[in-house]
Amino acid sequence: MSSHPQPVPESAPAAAGTTYAAAGVDTAAGDRAVELMRASVAATMTPAVVGEVGGFAGLVDVSALRDYRRPLLATSTDGVGTKVAIAQALGVHDTIGQDLVGMVVDDIVVVGARPLLMTDYIACGRVVPERIADIVRGVATACAAVGTPLLGGETAEHPGLMEADEYDLAGAATGVVEADRVLGPERVRPGDVLIALASSGLHSNGYSLVRRVIADAGWGLERQVPELGRTLGEELLEPTRLYTKACLAMIGALGSEAAPSPIHALSHVTGGGLAANLARVLPAGTIADVDRSGWVIPPVFDLVRHLGSVPWEDLEGTLNLGVGMVAVVAPDSAEAVLRVAQGSEMSAWVLGGVHEAQAYEPQGRVVAGTKGVDGGAVDVFGRYRTA
């Protein structure tokens, strides 16, 4: 007997069986989501983008890189973490995309790179077109704000792996920087000044701690919190501040073809807190001093501390405490950097300075060797000021 299947007559009725839709994947909903997000994505496109939305791959014209002496591509990838649980609980999905862009693109600018493109990826238990479109609209709006085309993306439906209303999102970005203009530890010198750029709140790190504190306290997201001036949920969903334009403005305004920018390094304050991330951009043999009394920490951080009796050391090793980005600059350019930052509507202040480690006597908690980087150290001392 032949092992090949026998042909089915054209008149035979269709056999009942398992379909893709029955397995939990709705391709029509996916197509609908793409249609809903199309205009938002299209609004991020720059003259360098080639082709239309919806192709298998995005194309960007990099002919301008011929003008670089030695162009280096910079790349970064990240997600939003458990902050998505807050968005899901509140049913507000159009802000979480800015958090993604901030986490990814602002890591690109840390090396002095100009972002060229970004892509995103959304995994969900069930495609709800309007919800997916809201998420992507948030990503696209933030991409447009930092002049970066959202060149591609993917929405994957994972029934059986994720609950119907669960989702997670991640993204990646690519940028370019001239090889002799890369920012980092190699440029930092003793005597350099630290300039802090304010955060907009919690940003997108430490939400496992924050959510645990709130759950243990029995607080609801709809609770009005007088010291925050809004509900707890609104505060927790405050989008991550975007630093790319301000940082590129500072680099460009103060540098020239003949003289590199006096900004020697940038540190994006994400997971691990201020000291751990600052130590990553300092060279071995140096130590930076950060006086905790140098700024007033925003109310949300003190609220988390009080509500959960969180130790200060744990708090500063998890959350940004009001500082979202740090610029390490030449001492004679500190005032100019402050002016450019403030012209970008970015609150900025002198945070501390860089010293030779051998000639410095630590005054507080010294943080070094973080994130697998054998670099410098940060001495955090004094007491935080609260509102």
CSV table of C-alpha atoms in Angstrom, one decimal:
chain,number,residue,atom,x,y,z
A,1,MET,CA,0.0,0.0,0.0
A,2,SER,CA,1.2,3.5,-0.9
A,3,SER,CA,2.5,5.6,2.1
A,4,HIS,CA,1.4,8.8,0.3
A,5,PRO,CA,-1.8,10.4,1.3
A,6,GLN,CA,-4.7,9.9,-1.1
A,7,PRO,CA,-6.1,12.9,-3.0
A,8,VAL,CA,-9.3,14.4,-1.6
A,9,PRO,CA,-12.1,14.9,-4.1
A,10,GLU,CA,-13.0,18.6,-4.6
A,11,SER,CA,-16.6,17.9,-3.6
A,12,ALA,CA,-15.5,16.4,-0.2
A,13,PRO,CA,-16.5,18.5,2.8
A,14,ALA,CA,-13.8,20.2,4.8
A,15,ALA,CA,-12.6,18.1,7.7
A,16,ALA,CA,-13.1,19.5,11.2
A,17,GLY,CA,-9.7,20.1,12.8
A,18,THR,CA,-7.4,22.4,14.8
A,19,THR,CA,-6.8,25.8,13.2
A,20,TYR,CA,-4.3,28.4,14.0
A,21,ALA,CA,-7.1,30.6,15.5
A,22,ALA,CA,-8.2,27.7,17.7
A,23,ALA,CA,-4.7,27.4,18.9
A,24,GLY,CA,-4.9,31.0,20.1
A,25,VAL,CA,-3.2,33.0,17.3
A,26,ASP,CA,-5.3,35.6,15.5
A,27,THR,CA,-3.5,36.7,12.3
A,28,ALA,CA,-6.3,39.0,11.4
A,29,ALA,CA,-5.9,40.8,14.7
A,30,GLY,CA,-2.2,41.1,14.0
A,31,ASP,CA,-2.9,42.7,10.6
A,32,ARG,CA,-5.4,45.1,12.2
A,33,ALA,CA,-2.8,46.1,14.8
A,34,VAL,CA,-0.3,46.9,12.0
A,35,GLU,CA,-2.9,49.1,10.2
A,36,LEU,CA,-3.6,51.0,13.5
A,37,MET,CA,0.1,51.7,14.2
A,38,ARG,CA,1.1,52.5,10.6
A,39,ALA,CA,0.6,56.3,10.8
A,40,SER,CA,2.5,56.5,14.1
A,41,VAL,CA,5.5,54.5,12.8
A,42,ALA,CA,5.5,56.5,9.5
A,43,ALA,CA,5.8,59.8,11.5
A,44,THR,CA,9.2,58.7,12.8
A,45,MET,CA,10.7,58.3,9.3
A,46,THR,CA,13.6,60.6,8.3
A,47,PRO,CA,14.8,61.4,4.8
A,48,ALA,CA,17.4,58.6,5.2
A,49,VAL,CA,14.8,55.9,5.4
A,50,VAL,CA,14.3,53.9,2.2
A,51,GLY,CA,11.0,52.1,1.5
A,52,GLU,CA,7.6,51.9,3.2
A,53,VAL,CA,6.3,50.4,6.5
A,54,GLY,CA,5.6,46.7,6.4
A,55,GLY,CA,8.6,45.2,4.6
A,56,PHE,CA,10.5,42.2,5.9
A,57,ALA,CA,13.4,44.5,6.8
A,58,GLY,CA,13.8,48.2,7.2
A,59,LEU,CA,16.3,50.1,5.1
A,60,VAL,CA,18.2,53.2,5.9
A,61,ASP,CA,20.6,55.1,3.6
A,62,VAL,CA,24.0,55.5,5.3
A,63,SER,CA,25.7,57.3,2.5
A,64,ALA,CA,26.5,60.1,4.9
A,65,LEU,CA,28.8,57.8,6.7
A,66,ARG,CA,31.3,58.4,3.8
A,67,ASP,CA,32.0,61.7,5.4
A,68,TYR,CA,33.2,60.1,8.6
A,69,ARG,CA,36.9,59.4,8.9
A,70,ARG,CA,36.4,56.2,10.8
A,71,PRO,CA,32.7,55.6,11.7
A,72,LEU,CA,31.9,53.2,14.5
A,73,LEU,CA,28.5,51.7,14.9
A,74,ALA,CA,27.1,51.6,18.4
A,75,THR,CA,24.3,49.2,19.4
A,76,SER,CA,22.2,48.6,22.5
A,77,THR,CA,19.2,46.5,23.5
A,78,ASP,CA,16.9,46.6,26.5
A,79,GLY,CA,13.4,46.2,27.8
A,80,VAL,CA,11.1,48.0,30.2
A,81,GLY,CA,11.0,45.4,33.0
A,82,THR,CA,8.2,44.9,35.4
A,83,LYS,CA,6.9,48.5,34.9
A,84,VAL,CA,4.7,46.8,32.2
A,85,ALA,CA,2.7,45.3,35.1
A,86,ILE,CA,1.7,48.8,36.1
A,87,ALA,CA,0.6,49.7,32.6
A,88,GLN,CA,-1.4,46.4,32.4
A,89,ALA,CA,-3.1,46.9,35.7
A,90,LEU,CA,-4.2,50.5,34.8
A,91,GLY,CA,-5.0,49.7,31.2
A,92,VAL,CA,-2.8,52.6,30.1
A,93,HIS,CA,-0.5,51.4,27.3
A,94,ASP,CA,0.5,54.6,25.4
A,95,THR,CA,3.4,55.7,27.7
A,96,ILE,CA,5.4,52.5,28.3
A,97,GLY,CA,6.9,52.9,24.8
A,98,GLN,CA,8.8,56.0,25.8
A,99,ASP,CA,10.3,54.0,28.6
A,100,LEU,CA,11.6,51.6,26.1
A,101,VAL,CA,13.1,54.3,23.9
A,102,GLY,CA,14.7,55.9,26.9
A,103,MET,CA,16.3,52.7,28.1
A,104,VAL,CA,17.7,51.8,24.6
A,105,VAL,CA,18.5,55.1,22.8
A,106,ASP,CA,20.0,56.9,25.8
A,107,ASP,CA,22.5,54.0,26.1
A,108,ILE,CA,23.6,54.8,22.6
A,109,VAL,CA,24.3,58.5,23.3
A,110,VAL,CA,26.4,57.6,26.3
A,111,VAL,CA,29.3,56.8,23.9
A,112,GLY,CA,28.6,60.0,21.9
A,113,ALA,CA,26.8,58.2,19.1
A,114,ARG,CA,23.9,59.7,17.1
A,115,PRO,CA,21.1,57.1,16.8
A,116,LEU,CA,20.4,55.9,13.3
A,117,LEU,CA,17.4,53.6,13.8
A,118,MET,CA,15.4,51.6,16.3
A,119,THR,CA,13.4,48.4,16.2
A,120,ASP,CA,11.0,47.0,18.8
A,121,TYR,CA,9.5,43.6,19.7
A,122,ILE,CA,6.3,42.9,21.6
A,123,ALA,CA,5.3,39.5,22.9
A,124,CYS,CA,1.8,39.0,24.1
A,125,GLY,CA,-0.7,36.3,25.1
A,126,ARG,CA,-3.3,37.7,22.8
A,127,VAL,CA,-3.2,40.4,20.1
A,128,VAL,CA,-5.6,43.2,20.9
A,129,PRO,CA,-5.1,45.6,18.0
A,130,GLU,CA,-5.9,48.8,19.9
A,131,ARG,CA,-3.6,47.8,22.8
A,132,ILE,CA,-0.7,46.9,20.5
A,133,ALA,CA,-1.2,50.2,18.5
A,134,ASP,CA,-1.2,52.2,21.8
A,135,ILE,CA,2.1,50.6,22.8
A,136,VAL,CA,3.7,51.2,19.4
A,137,ARG,CA,2.4,54.7,19.3
A,138,GLY,CA,4.3,55.4,22.5
A,139,VAL,CA,7.4,54.0,21.1
A,140,ALA,CA,7.0,56.0,17.8
A,141,THR,CA,6.2,59.3,19.6
A,142,ALA,CA,9.4,58.9,21.6
A,143,CYS,CA,11.4,57.9,18.6
A,144,ALA,CA,10.2,61.0,16.8
A,145,ALA,CA,11.1,63.2,19.8
A,146,VAL,CA,14.8,62.0,19.6
A,147,GLY,CA,14.9,62.0,15.8
A,148,THR,CA,15.3,58.3,15.4
A,149,PRO,CA,13.2,56.3,12.9
A,150,LEU,CA,11.3,53.3,14.2
A,151,LEU,CA,12.5,51.2,11.3
A,152,GLY,CA,11.0,47.8,12.1
A,153,GLY,CA,9.3,45.7,14.7
A,154,GLU,CA,7.5,42.4,15.5
A,155,THR,CA,4.4,41.5,17.5
A,156,ALA,CA,4.4,37.9,18.5
A,157,GLU,CA,1.3,36.1,20.0
A,158,HIS,CA,2.2,33.5,22.6
A,159,PRO,CA,-1.0,31.7,23.7
A,160,GLY,CA,-0.3,29.2,26.4
A,161,LEU,CA,3.0,30.8,27.3
A,162,MET,CA,1.5,34.2,28.4
A,163,GLU,CA,-1.9,35.1,29.9
A,164,ALA,CA,-4.2,36.7,27.4
A,165,ASP,CA,-3.7,40.3,28.6
A,166,GLU,CA,0.0,40.0,29.4
A,167,TYR,CA,2.7,41.5,27.2
A,168,ASP,CA,6.3,42.4,27.3
A,169,LEU,CA,8.3,44.6,25.0
A,170,ALA,CA,12.0,45.1,24.1
A,171,GLY,CA,13.9,47.0,21.6
A,172,ALA,CA,17.3,47.6,20.0
A,173,ALA,CA,19.0,50.6,18.4
A,174,THR,CA,22.0,51.4,16.3
A,175,GLY,CA,24.0,54.6,16.2
A,176,VAL,CA,27.2,56.0,14.8
A,177,VAL,CA,30.1,57.9,16.2
A,178,GLU,CA,33.4,59.1,14.9
A,179,ALA,CA,36.1,56.8,16.3
A,180,ASP,CA,38.2,59.7,17.7
A,181,ARG,CA,35.1,61.2,19.3
A,182,VAL,CA,33.9,58.2,21.4
A,183,LEU,CA,33.1,59.2,24.9
A,184,GLY,CA,34.3,57.0,27.8
A,185,PRO,CA,36.8,56.3,30.6
A,186,GLU,CA,39.8,56.9,28.3
A,187,ARG,CA,38.9,60.6,28.2
A,188,VAL,CA,38.2,61.2,31.9
A,189,ARG,CA,40.9,63.0,33.9
A,190,PRO,CA,41.3,63.9,37.6
A,191,GLY,CA,39.8,67.4,38.0
A,192,ASP,CA,36.8,66.7,35.7
A,193,VAL,CA,33.4,67.9,37.0
A,194,LEU,CA,30.3,65.8,37.3
A,195,ILE,CA,27.1,67.4,36.0
A,196,ALA,CA,23.8,65.7,37.0
A,197,LEU,CA,20.7,65.8,34.7
A,198,ALA,CA,17.5,65.3,36.6
A,199,SER,CA,15.3,62.2,36.2
A,200,SER,CA,11.6,62.4,35.6
A,201,GLY,CA,10.9,60.0,38.4
A,202,LEU,CA,11.5,56.2,38.8
A,203,HIS,CA,12.2,55.8,35.1
A,204,SER,CA,12.1,52.0,34.4
A,205,ASN,CA,14.3,50.4,37.0
A,206,GLY,CA,13.6,48.9,40.4
A,207,TYR,CA,10.0,48.2,39.8
A,208,SER,CA,10.2,44.8,41.4
A,209,LEU,CA,11.2,46.5,44.6
A,210,VAL,CA,8.6,49.3,44.2
A,211,ARG,CA,5.8,46.8,43.4
A,212,ARG,CA,6.6,44.6,46.4
A,213,VAL,CA,6.6,47.6,48.7
A,214,ILE,CA,3.2,48.8,47.4
A,215,ALA,CA,1.7,45.3,47.6
A,216,ASP,CA,3.0,44.7,51.1
A,217,ALA,CA,1.5,48.1,52.2
A,218,GLY,CA,-1.9,47.2,50.6
A,219,TRP,CA,-1.9,50.4,48.5
A,220,GLY,CA,-4.0,50.6,45.3
A,221,LEU,CA,-2.8,52.3,42.2
A,222,GLU,CA,-5.8,54.5,42.2
A,223,ARG,CA,-4.9,56.0,45.6
A,224,GLN,CA,-4.5,59.7,45.7
A,225,VAL,CA,-1.1,60.6,47.3
A,226,PRO,CA,-0.9,64.3,48.4
A,227,GLU,CA,2.9,64.4,48.4
A,228,LEU,CA,2.9,63.3,44.8
A,229,GLY,CA,0.0,65.6,43.7
A,230,ARG,CA,-1.6,62.7,41.8
A,231,THR,CA,-2.5,59.1,42.1
A,232,LEU,CA,0.1,56.4,42.8
A,233,GLY,CA,-0.5,54.8,39.4
A,234,GLU,CA,0.0,58.1,37.6
A,235,GLU,CA,3.3,58.6,39.3
A,236,LEU,CA,4.5,55.1,38.7
A,237,LEU,CA,3.7,55.4,35.0
A,238,GLU,CA,5.5,58.7,34.5
A,239,PRO,CA,7.6,58.0,31.4
A,240,THR,CA,11.4,57.9,31.4
A,241,ARG,CA,13.0,61.2,30.5
A,242,LEU,CA,14.7,61.2,27.1
A,243,TYR,CA,18.3,62.6,27.2
A,244,THR,CA,19.5,62.0,23.7
A,245,LYS,CA,18.8,65.4,22.2
A,246,ALA,CA,20.1,67.3,25.2
A,247,CYS,CA,23.3,65.2,25.3
A,248,LEU,CA,23.9,65.5,21.6
A,249,ALA,CA,23.3,69.3,21.9
A,250,MET,CA,25.9,69.6,24.7
A,251,ILE,CA,28.4,67.5,22.7
A,252,GLY,CA,27.9,69.5,19.5
A,253,ALA,CA,27.6,72.9,21.0
A,254,LEU,CA,30.9,72.7,22.9
A,255,GLY,CA,33.0,70.7,20.4
A,256,SER,CA,34.3,71.4,16.9
A,257,GLU,CA,36.2,69.6,14.1
A,258,ALA,CA,39.4,70.9,15.6
A,259,ALA,CA,38.7,70.4,19.3
A,260,PRO,CA,36.8,67.4,20.7
A,261,SER,CA,33.9,68.1,23.0
A,262,PRO,CA,34.9,68.9,26.7
A,263,ILE,CA,32.3,66.3,27.6
A,264,HIS,CA,34.5,63.3,28.4
A,265,ALA,CA,31.9,60.7,29.4
A,266,LEU,CA,28.2,60.2,30.0
A,267,SER,CA,26.6,57.8,32.5
A,268,HIS,CA,23.0,56.6,32.0
A,269,VAL,CA,21.7,55.9,35.5
A,270,THR,CA,19.7,52.7,35.1
A,271,GLY,CA,19.7,49.5,37.1
A,272,GLY,CA,22.1,49.6,40.0
A,273,GLY,CA,21.6,53.2,40.8
A,274,LEU,CA,23.8,56.3,40.5
A,275,ALA,CA,27.2,55.2,41.9
A,276,ALA,CA,27.2,51.8,40.2
A,277,ASN,CA,26.6,53.3,36.8
A,278,LEU,CA,28.9,56.3,37.3
A,279,ALA,CA,31.8,53.9,38.2
A,280,ARG,CA,31.5,52.2,34.8
A,281,VAL,CA,32.7,55.4,33.0
A,282,LEU,CA,35.6,56.2,35.2
A,283,PRO,CA,39.2,55.0,34.5
A,284,ALA,CA,41.0,52.8,37.0
A,285,GLY,CA,43.0,54.8,39.5
A,286,THR,CA,40.3,57.5,39.8
A,287,ILE,CA,37.5,58.1,42.3
A,288,ALA,CA,34.5,60.5,42.0
A,289,ASP,CA,32.9,62.2,45.0
A,290,VAL,CA,29.1,62.5,45.2
A,291,ASP,CA,27.6,64.4,48.2
A,292,ARG,CA,24.1,63.1,48.8
A,293,SER,CA,23.1,66.5,50.2
A,294,GLY,CA,23.7,68.1,46.8
A,295,TRP,CA,20.1,67.8,45.6
A,296,VAL,CA,16.6,67.2,46.9
A,297,ILE,CA,15.4,63.7,46.0
A,298,PRO,CA,11.9,63.6,44.5
A,299,PRO,CA,9.0,62.6,46.8
A,300,VAL,CA,8.3,59.2,45.1
A,301,PHE,CA,11.7,57.9,46.3
A,302,ASP,CA,11.2,58.9,49.9
A,303,LEU,CA,7.6,57.5,49.7
A,304,VAL,CA,9.0,54.1,48.7
A,305,ARG,CA,11.6,54.2,51.5
A,306,HIS,CA,9.1,55.1,54.2
A,307,LEU,CA,6.3,52.7,52.9
A,308,GLY,CA,8.6,49.7,52.8
A,309,SER,CA,11.2,50.7,55.5
A,310,VAL,CA,13.8,50.3,52.7
A,311,PRO,CA,17.3,50.9,53.9
A,312,TRP,CA,19.0,53.9,52.2
A,313,GLU,CA,21.9,51.7,50.9
A,314,ASP,CA,19.4,49.4,49.2
A,315,LEU,CA,17.4,52.3,47.8
A,316,GLU,CA,20.5,54.0,46.3
A,317,GLY,CA,21.7,50.7,44.9
A,318,THR,CA,18.4,50.2,43.1
A,319,LEU,CA,16.8,53.5,42.1
A,320,ASN,CA,18.1,56.6,40.4
A,321,LEU,CA,17.0,58.9,43.3
A,322,GLY,CA,16.4,61.9,40.9
A,323,VAL,CA,19.6,61.7,38.7
A,324,GLY,CA,19.0,60.2,35.3
A,325,MET,CA,22.2,61.0,33.5
A,326,VAL,CA,25.6,62.3,34.5
A,327,ALA,CA,28.0,64.2,32.3
A,328,VAL,CA,31.7,64.1,33.1
A,329,VAL,CA,33.2,67.3,31.8
A,330,ALA,CA,36.4,69.3,31.7
A,331,PRO,CA,36.4,71.7,34.6
A,332,ASP,CA,36.7,74.9,32.5
A,333,SER,CA,33.5,73.9,30.6
A,334,ALA,CA,31.2,73.0,33.5
A,335,GLU,CA,29.3,76.3,33.4
A,336,ALA,CA,28.8,76.1,29.6
A,337,VAL,CA,27.5,72.5,29.9
A,338,LEU,CA,25.1,73.7,32.6
A,339,ARG,CA,23.8,76.5,30.3
A,340,VAL,CA,23.3,74.1,27.3
A,341,ALA,CA,21.5,71.6,29.5
A,342,GLN,CA,19.2,74.2,30.9
A,343,GLY,CA,18.6,75.5,27.4
A,344,SER,CA,17.4,72.0,26.6
A,345,GLU,CA,14.8,72.4,29.4
A,346,MET,CA,16.8,70.0,31.5
A,347,SER,CA,17.4,70.6,35.2
A,348,ALA,CA,21.1,70.2,35.8
A,349,TRP,CA,23.6,70.9,38.6
A,350,VAL,CA,27.1,70.1,39.7
A,351,LEU,CA,27.2,66.7,41.4
A,352,GLY,CA,30.8,66.3,42.3
A,353,GLY,CA,34.2,65.8,40.8
A,354,VAL,CA,36.9,63.2,39.8
A,355,HIS,CA,40.1,62.7,41.8
A,356,GLU,CA,43.2,60.6,41.8
A,357,ALA,CA,42.4,57.6,44.0
A,358,GLN,CA,45.8,57.6,45.7
A,359,ALA,CA,45.4,61.2,46.8
A,360,TYR,CA,41.8,61.0,47.9
A,361,GLU,CA,40.4,60.0,51.4
A,362,PRO,CA,37.0,58.4,51.1
A,363,GLN,CA,34.3,59.9,53.3
A,364,GLY,CA,31.4,57.5,52.9
A,365,ARG,CA,30.3,54.4,50.9
A,366,VAL,CA,32.7,53.5,48.1
A,367,VAL,CA,31.3,51.7,45.1
A,368,ALA,CA,33.6,50.1,42.5
A,369,GLY,CA,33.9,47.0,40.2
A,370,THR,CA,30.2,47.2,39.1
A,371,LYS,CA,28.6,45.6,36.0
A,372,GLY,CA,31.8,43.6,35.4
A,373,VAL,CA,33.8,46.8,34.7
A,374,ASP,CA,37.3,47.1,36.3
A,375,GLY,CA,37.3,50.9,36.3
A,376,GLY,CA,37.1,53.7,38.8
A,377,ALA,CA,35.2,54.2,42.0
A,378,VAL,CA,32.6,56.4,43.5
A,379,ASP,CA,32.5,57.7,47.0
A,380,VAL,CA,28.9,58.5,48.1
A,381,PHE,CA,28.8,60.5,51.4
A,382,GLY,CA,26.6,62.8,53.4
A,383,ARG,CA,22.8,62.6,53.9
A,384,TYR,CA,20.1,62.9,51.3
A,385,ARG,CA,17.7,65.9,51.5
A,386,THR,CA,14.0,65.1,51.1
A,387,ALA,CA,11.2,67.5,50.1
